[in-house]
Amino acid sequence: MKTNKLFYLECHLAGRQYHDADEVWDKLKIGTIVRLERDLENRYDRDAVAVMYDDENESYLLGYIPRGENIMLTPFIDMGWEKCFQCRISKINPDEHYENQIRLTIWITQNTTETKL
């Protein structure tokens, strides 16, 4: 059986308490798709990958892929391959410490565009 996605990474959402997660907390569920976006101006991590939640015409910064776990992801996004990754919320637990409240699963999705070499 052919699959259209491959597991890439599972991690917690870093920095959740410093960003917009509380503003959209009621909209976040297990399975919610979030967007990965490079943060080239992040002064704390040169490989920073932001986790964004898009709601109608507004985007919310939920937090970041943890430092060290983003190192292999960053070059792909920098090369313009961010659409080849799908990131979903895989766990939400408001009773945990902030750093453990949200877990993410990242998949590599099948390339549906043809590339001529």
Coordinates of N, CA, C and O in Angstrom, one line a residue:
M1 N 0.8 -1.2 0.0 CA 0.0 0.0 0.0 C 0.9 1.2 0.0 O 1.8 1.4 0.8
K2 N 0.6 2.2 -0.9 CA 1.4 3.4 -1.0 C 0.8 4.4 0.0 O -0.4 4.6 0.1
T3 N 1.8 5.1 0.7 CA 1.4 6.1 1.6 C 1.6 7.5 1.1 O 2.5 7.6 0.2
N4 N 0.9 8.4 1.5 CA 1.1 9.8 1.0 C 1.8 10.7 2.0 O 2.0 11.9 1.8
K5 N 2.2 10.1 3.2 CA 3.0 10.9 4.1 C 3.9 9.9 4.9 O 3.6 8.7 5.1
L6 N 5.0 10.5 5.4 CA 5.9 9.7 6.2 C 6.2 10.5 7.5 O 6.3 11.7 7.5
F7 N 6.3 9.8 8.6 CA 6.6 10.4 9.9 C 7.9 11.0 9.9 O 8.9 10.5 9.4
Y8 N 8.0 12.2 10.4 CA 9.3 13.0 10.4 C 9.8 13.2 11.9 O 10.9 13.0 12.2
L9 N 8.9 13.8 12.7 CA 9.3 14.3 14.0 C 8.1 14.4 14.9 O 7.0 14.8 14.5
E10 N 8.3 14.1 16.2 CA 7.3 14.4 17.2 C 8.0 15.2 18.3 O 9.1 14.8 18.7
C11 N 7.4 16.3 18.8 CA 8.1 17.2 19.8 C 7.0 18.0 20.5 O 5.9 18.0 20.1
H12 N 7.5 18.6 21.6 CA 6.6 19.6 22.3 C 6.7 20.9 21.6 O 7.5 21.2 20.8
L13 N 5.7 21.8 21.9 CA 5.7 23.2 21.5 C 6.5 24.0 22.5 O 6.1 24.2 23.6
A14 N 7.6 24.5 22.1 CA 8.5 25.3 22.9 C 8.0 26.8 23.0 O 7.5 27.3 22.0
G15 N 8.1 27.4 24.1 CA 7.8 28.8 24.3 C 6.3 29.2 24.2 O 5.9 30.3 24.1
R16 N 5.5 28.2 24.4 CA 4.0 28.4 24.3 C 3.5 29.5 25.2 O 2.6 30.3 24.9
Q17 N 4.1 29.6 26.4 CA 3.6 30.6 27.4 C 3.9 32.0 27.0 O 3.3 33.0 27.6
Y18 N 4.8 32.2 26.1 CA 5.2 33.6 25.7 C 4.5 34.1 24.4 O 4.8 35.3 24.0
H19 N 3.6 33.3 23.8 CA 3.1 33.7 22.6 C 1.5 33.7 22.6 O 0.9 33.9 23.6
D20 N 0.9 33.4 21.5 CA -0.5 33.6 21.3 C -1.4 32.4 21.6 O -2.6 32.4 21.3
A21 N -0.9 31.3 22.1 CA -1.7 30.1 22.3 C -2.9 30.3 23.1 O -4.0 29.8 22.9
D22 N -2.8 31.1 24.2 CA -4.0 31.4 25.0 C -5.1 32.1 24.3 O -6.3 31.8 24.6
E23 N -4.8 32.9 23.3 CA -5.8 33.6 22.5 C -6.7 32.7 21.7 O -7.9 33.0 21.4
V24 N -6.2 31.5 21.3 CA -6.9 30.6 20.5 C -7.0 29.2 21.1 O -7.4 28.2 20.4
W25 N -6.8 29.1 22.4 CA -6.7 27.8 23.1 C -8.0 27.0 22.8 O -7.9 25.8 22.6
D26 N -9.2 27.6 22.8 CA -10.4 26.9 22.6 C -10.6 26.3 21.2 O -11.4 25.4 21.0
K27 N -9.8 26.8 20.3 CA -9.9 26.3 18.9 C -8.9 25.2 18.6 O -9.0 24.6 17.6
L28 N -7.9 25.0 19.5 CA -6.9 24.0 19.3 C -7.4 22.7 19.8 O -7.8 22.5 20.9
K29 N -7.3 21.7 18.9 CA -7.7 20.3 19.2 C -6.7 19.3 18.7 O -5.8 19.7 17.9
I30 N -6.7 18.1 19.2 CA -5.9 17.1 18.6 C -6.3 16.9 17.1 O -7.4 16.9 16.8
G31 N -5.3 17.0 16.3 CA -5.5 16.9 14.8 C -5.5 18.2 14.1 O -5.5 18.3 12.9
T32 N -5.5 19.3 14.9 CA -5.5 20.6 14.3 C -4.2 20.8 13.5 O -3.1 20.6 14.0
I33 N -4.3 21.3 12.2 CA -3.2 21.5 11.4 C -2.6 22.9 11.7 O -3.4 23.9 11.8
V34 N -1.3 22.9 12.0 CA -0.6 24.2 12.2 C 0.4 24.4 11.1 O 0.8 23.4 10.5
R35 N 0.9 25.6 10.9 CA 1.8 25.9 9.8 C 3.2 26.1 10.4 O 3.4 26.8 11.4
L36 N 4.2 25.6 9.7 CA 5.6 25.9 10.1 C 6.2 27.0 9.3 O 5.9 27.1 8.1
E37 N 6.8 28.0 10.0 CA 7.4 29.1 9.3 C 8.7 29.5 9.9 O 8.8 29.6 11.1
R38 N 9.7 29.8 9.1 CA 11.0 30.2 9.5 C 10.9 31.5 10.2 O 10.2 32.4 9.7
D39 N 11.6 31.7 11.3 CA 11.7 33.0 11.9 C 13.2 33.4 11.9 O 14.0 33.1 12.7
L40 N 13.5 34.1 10.8 CA 14.9 34.5 10.5 C 15.4 35.6 11.5 O 16.6 35.8 11.6
E41 N 14.5 36.2 12.1 CA 14.9 37.3 13.0 C 14.9 37.0 14.5 O 15.0 37.8 15.4
N42 N 14.8 35.7 14.8 CA 14.7 35.2 16.2 C 16.1 35.3 16.7 O 17.1 34.7 16.3
R43 N 16.3 36.2 17.8 CA 17.6 36.4 18.3 C 18.1 35.3 19.3 O 19.2 35.3 19.7
Y44 N 17.2 34.4 19.7 CA 17.5 33.3 20.6 C 17.9 32.0 19.9 O 18.6 31.2 20.5
D45 N 17.5 31.9 18.6 CA 17.8 30.6 17.9 C 17.9 30.9 16.4 O 16.9 31.3 15.8
R46 N 19.1 30.7 15.9 CA 19.2 31.0 14.4 C 18.5 30.0 13.5 O 18.3 30.3 12.3
D47 N 18.1 28.9 14.1 CA 17.4 27.9 13.3 C 15.9 27.9 13.7 O 15.2 26.9 13.5
A48 N 15.4 28.9 14.2 CA 14.0 29.0 14.7 C 13.0 28.7 13.7 O 13.0 29.2 12.6
V49 N 12.1 27.8 14.0 CA 10.9 27.4 13.2 C 9.7 27.7 14.0 O 9.4 27.0 15.0
A50 N 8.9 28.7 13.6 CA 7.7 29.1 14.3 C 6.6 28.2 14.0 O 6.5 27.7 12.9
V51 N 5.7 27.9 15.0 CA 4.5 27.1 14.7 C 3.3 28.1 14.8 O 3.0 28.8 15.8
M52 N 2.6 28.2 13.6 CA 1.6 29.2 13.4 C 0.2 28.5 13.3 O 0.1 27.5 12.7
Y53 N -0.8 29.2 13.9 CA -2.2 28.7 13.7 C -2.9 29.8 12.9 O -2.9 31.0 13.3
D54 N -3.5 29.4 11.8 CA -4.2 30.4 10.9 C -5.7 30.2 11.2 O -6.3 29.1 11.1
D55 N -6.3 31.4 11.4 CA -7.8 31.4 11.7 C -8.4 32.5 10.9 O -8.1 33.7 11.2
E56 N -9.1 32.2 9.8 CA -9.7 33.1 8.9 C -8.6 34.0 8.4 O -7.7 33.6 7.7
N57 N -8.6 35.3 8.7 CA -7.7 36.2 8.1 C -6.5 36.6 9.1 O -5.8 37.6 8.9
E58 N -6.4 35.8 10.1 CA -5.4 36.1 11.1 C -4.5 34.9 11.5 O -5.0 33.8 11.4
S59 N -3.2 35.2 11.7 CA -2.3 34.1 12.1 C -1.8 34.4 13.5 O -1.6 35.5 13.9
Y60 N -1.7 33.3 14.3 CA -1.2 33.3 15.7 C 0.0 32.5 15.8 O 0.1 31.4 15.4
L61 N 1.0 33.1 16.5 CA 2.2 32.4 16.8 C 2.0 31.6 18.1 O 1.8 32.2 19.2
L62 N 2.0 30.3 18.0 CA 1.8 29.4 19.1 C 3.0 29.2 19.9 O 3.0 29.0 21.1
G63 N 4.1 29.1 19.2 CA 5.4 28.8 19.9 C 6.4 28.4 18.8 O 6.3 28.8 17.6
Y64 N 7.3 27.5 19.2 CA 8.4 27.1 18.3 C 8.7 25.6 18.3 O 8.4 25.0 19.4
I65 N 9.3 25.1 17.3 CA 9.8 23.8 17.3 C 11.1 23.9 18.3 O 11.8 24.9 18.1
P66 N 11.2 23.0 19.2 CA 12.3 23.1 20.2 C 13.7 23.3 19.5 O 14.0 22.6 18.5
R67 N 14.6 24.1 20.1 CA 15.9 24.2 19.7 C 16.6 22.8 19.7 O 16.4 22.1 20.6
G68 N 17.3 22.6 18.6 CA 18.0 21.3 18.5 C 17.2 20.3 17.7 O 17.7 19.5 16.9
E69 N 15.9 20.3 17.9 CA 15.0 19.5 17.1 C 14.7 20.1 15.7 O 14.2 19.5 14.8
N70 N 15.0 21.4 15.6 CA 14.7 22.2 14.4 C 15.8 22.1 13.4 O 15.7 22.5 12.3
I71 N 17.0 21.6 13.8 CA 18.2 21.7 13.0 C 18.0 21.0 11.7 O 18.5 21.5 10.6
M72 N 17.4 19.8 11.6 CA 17.3 19.1 10.4 C 16.1 19.6 9.6 O 16.0 19.4 8.4
L73 N 15.2 20.3 10.2 CA 14.0 20.9 9.5 C 14.3 22.2 8.8 O 13.8 22.5 7.7
T74 N 15.1 23.0 9.4 CA 15.4 24.4 9.0 C 15.9 24.4 7.5 O 15.4 25.2 6.7
P75 N 16.9 23.5 7.1 CA 17.4 23.6 5.7 C 16.3 23.4 4.7 O 16.3 24.0 3.6
F76 N 15.4 22.5 5.0 CA 14.3 22.2 4.0 C 13.4 23.4 3.9 O 13.0 23.8 2.8
I77 N 13.1 24.0 5.0 CA 12.2 25.2 4.9 C 12.9 26.4 4.2 O 12.4 27.1 3.4
D78 N 14.2 26.5 4.5 CA 15.0 27.5 3.8 C 15.1 27.3 2.3 O 15.2 28.3 1.6
M79 N 15.0 26.1 1.9 CA 15.0 25.8 0.4 C 13.6 25.9 -0.2 O 13.5 25.6 -1.4
G80 N 12.6 26.3 0.6 CA 11.3 26.5 0.0 C 10.4 25.2 0.1 O 9.4 25.2 -0.6
W81 N 10.8 24.2 0.8 CA 10.0 23.0 0.9 C 9.1 22.9 2.1 O 8.6 21.8 2.4
E82 N 8.7 24.0 2.6 CA 7.8 24.0 3.8 C 6.5 23.4 3.5 O 5.8 22.8 4.4
K83 N 6.0 23.4 2.3 CA 4.7 22.8 1.9 C 4.8 21.3 1.9 O 3.8 20.6 1.8
C84 N 6.0 20.7 1.9 CA 6.1 19.3 1.9 C 6.0 18.7 3.4 O 6.0 17.5 3.6
F85 N 5.8 19.6 4.3 CA 5.6 19.2 5.7 C 4.2 19.5 6.2 O 3.7 20.6 5.9
Q86 N 3.7 18.6 6.9 CA 2.4 18.8 7.5 C 2.6 18.6 9.0 O 3.1 17.6 9.5
C87 N 2.1 19.6 9.8 CA 2.3 19.6 11.2 C 0.9 19.6 11.9 O 0.1 20.5 11.5
R88 N 0.7 18.7 12.8 CA -0.6 18.6 13.5 C -0.4 18.6 15.0 O 0.6 18.0 15.4
I89 N -1.3 19.0 15.7 CA -1.3 18.9 17.2 C -1.6 17.4 17.5 O -2.7 16.9 17.0
S90 N -0.8 16.8 18.2 CA -1.0 15.4 18.6 C -1.4 15.2 20.0 O -1.8 14.1 20.4
K91 N -1.2 16.2 20.9 CA -1.6 16.1 22.3 C -1.9 17.5 22.8 O -1.1 18.4 22.5
I92 N -2.9 17.6 23.6 CA -3.2 18.8 24.4 C -3.6 18.4 25.8 O -4.5 17.6 26.0
N93 N -2.9 19.0 26.7 CA -3.2 18.8 28.1 C -3.0 20.0 28.9 O -1.8 20.3 29.3
P94 N -4.0 20.8 29.3 CA -3.9 22.0 30.0 C -3.4 21.9 31.4 O -2.9 22.9 32.0
D95 N -3.4 20.7 31.9 CA -2.9 20.5 33.3 C -1.4 20.2 33.4 O -0.9 20.2 34.5
E96 N -0.8 20.1 32.3 CA 0.7 19.9 32.3 C 1.4 21.2 32.4 O 0.8 22.3 32.3
H97 N 2.7 21.2 32.6 CA 3.6 22.4 32.6 C 3.5 23.0 31.2 O 3.3 22.2 30.2
Y98 N 3.6 24.3 31.0 CA 3.5 24.9 29.7 C 4.2 24.2 28.6 O 3.7 24.1 27.5
E99 N 5.5 23.8 28.9 CA 6.3 23.2 27.8 C 5.8 21.8 27.4 O 6.2 21.3 26.4
N100 N 4.9 21.2 28.2 CA 4.3 19.9 27.9 C 2.8 19.9 27.5 O 2.2 18.9 27.3
Q101 N 2.2 21.1 27.4 CA 0.8 21.2 27.2 C 0.4 20.8 25.8 O -0.6 20.2 25.5
I102 N 1.3 21.1 24.8 CA 1.0 20.8 23.4 C 2.1 20.0 22.8 O 3.3 20.4 22.9
R103 N 1.8 18.9 22.2 CA 2.8 18.1 21.4 C 2.4 18.2 19.9 O 1.2 18.3 19.6
L104 N 3.4 18.1 19.1 CA 3.2 18.2 17.6 C 3.8 17.0 16.9 O 4.8 16.4 17.4
T105 N 3.1 16.6 15.9 CA 3.7 15.6 15.0 C 3.9 16.2 13.6 O 2.9 16.8 13.1
I106 N 5.0 16.0 13.0 CA 5.4 16.5 11.7 C 5.5 15.4 10.8 O 6.2 14.4 11.1
W107 N 4.9 15.5 9.6 CA 4.9 14.5 8.6 C 5.5 15.1 7.3 O 5.3 16.3 7.0
I108 N 6.2 14.3 6.5 CA 6.6 14.7 5.2 C 5.5 14.2 4.3 O 5.2 13.0 4.3
T109 N 4.9 15.1 3.5 CA 3.8 14.7 2.6 C 4.3 14.4 1.2 O 5.4 15.0 0.8
Q110 N 3.6 13.7 0.5 CA 3.9 13.3 -0.9 C 3.9 14.6 -1.8 O 3.0 15.4 -1.7
N111 N 4.9 14.7 -2.6 CA 5.0 15.8 -3.5 C 4.1 15.5 -4.7 O 4.2 14.5 -5.4
T112 N 3.1 16.4 -4.9 CA 2.1 16.1 -6.0 C 2.4 16.9 -7.2 O 1.7 16.8 -8.2
T113 N 3.5 17.7 -7.2 CA 3.9 18.5 -8.4 C 5.0 17.7 -9.1 O 5.9 17.1 -8.5
E114 N 5.0 17.7 -10.4 CA 6.0 17.0 -11.2 C 7.2 18.0 -11.4 O 7.0 19.1 -11.7
T115 N 8.4 17.4 -11.2 CA 9.6 18.2 -11.4 C 10.3 17.6 -12.6 O 10.6 16.4 -12.5
K116 N 10.7 18.4 -13.6 CA 11.5 17.9 -14.7 C 12.9 18.2 -14.4 O 13.3 19.3 -14.0
L117 N 13.8 17.2 -14.6 CA 15.2 17.3 -14.3 C 15.9 17.6 -15.6 O 15.6 17.2 -16.6

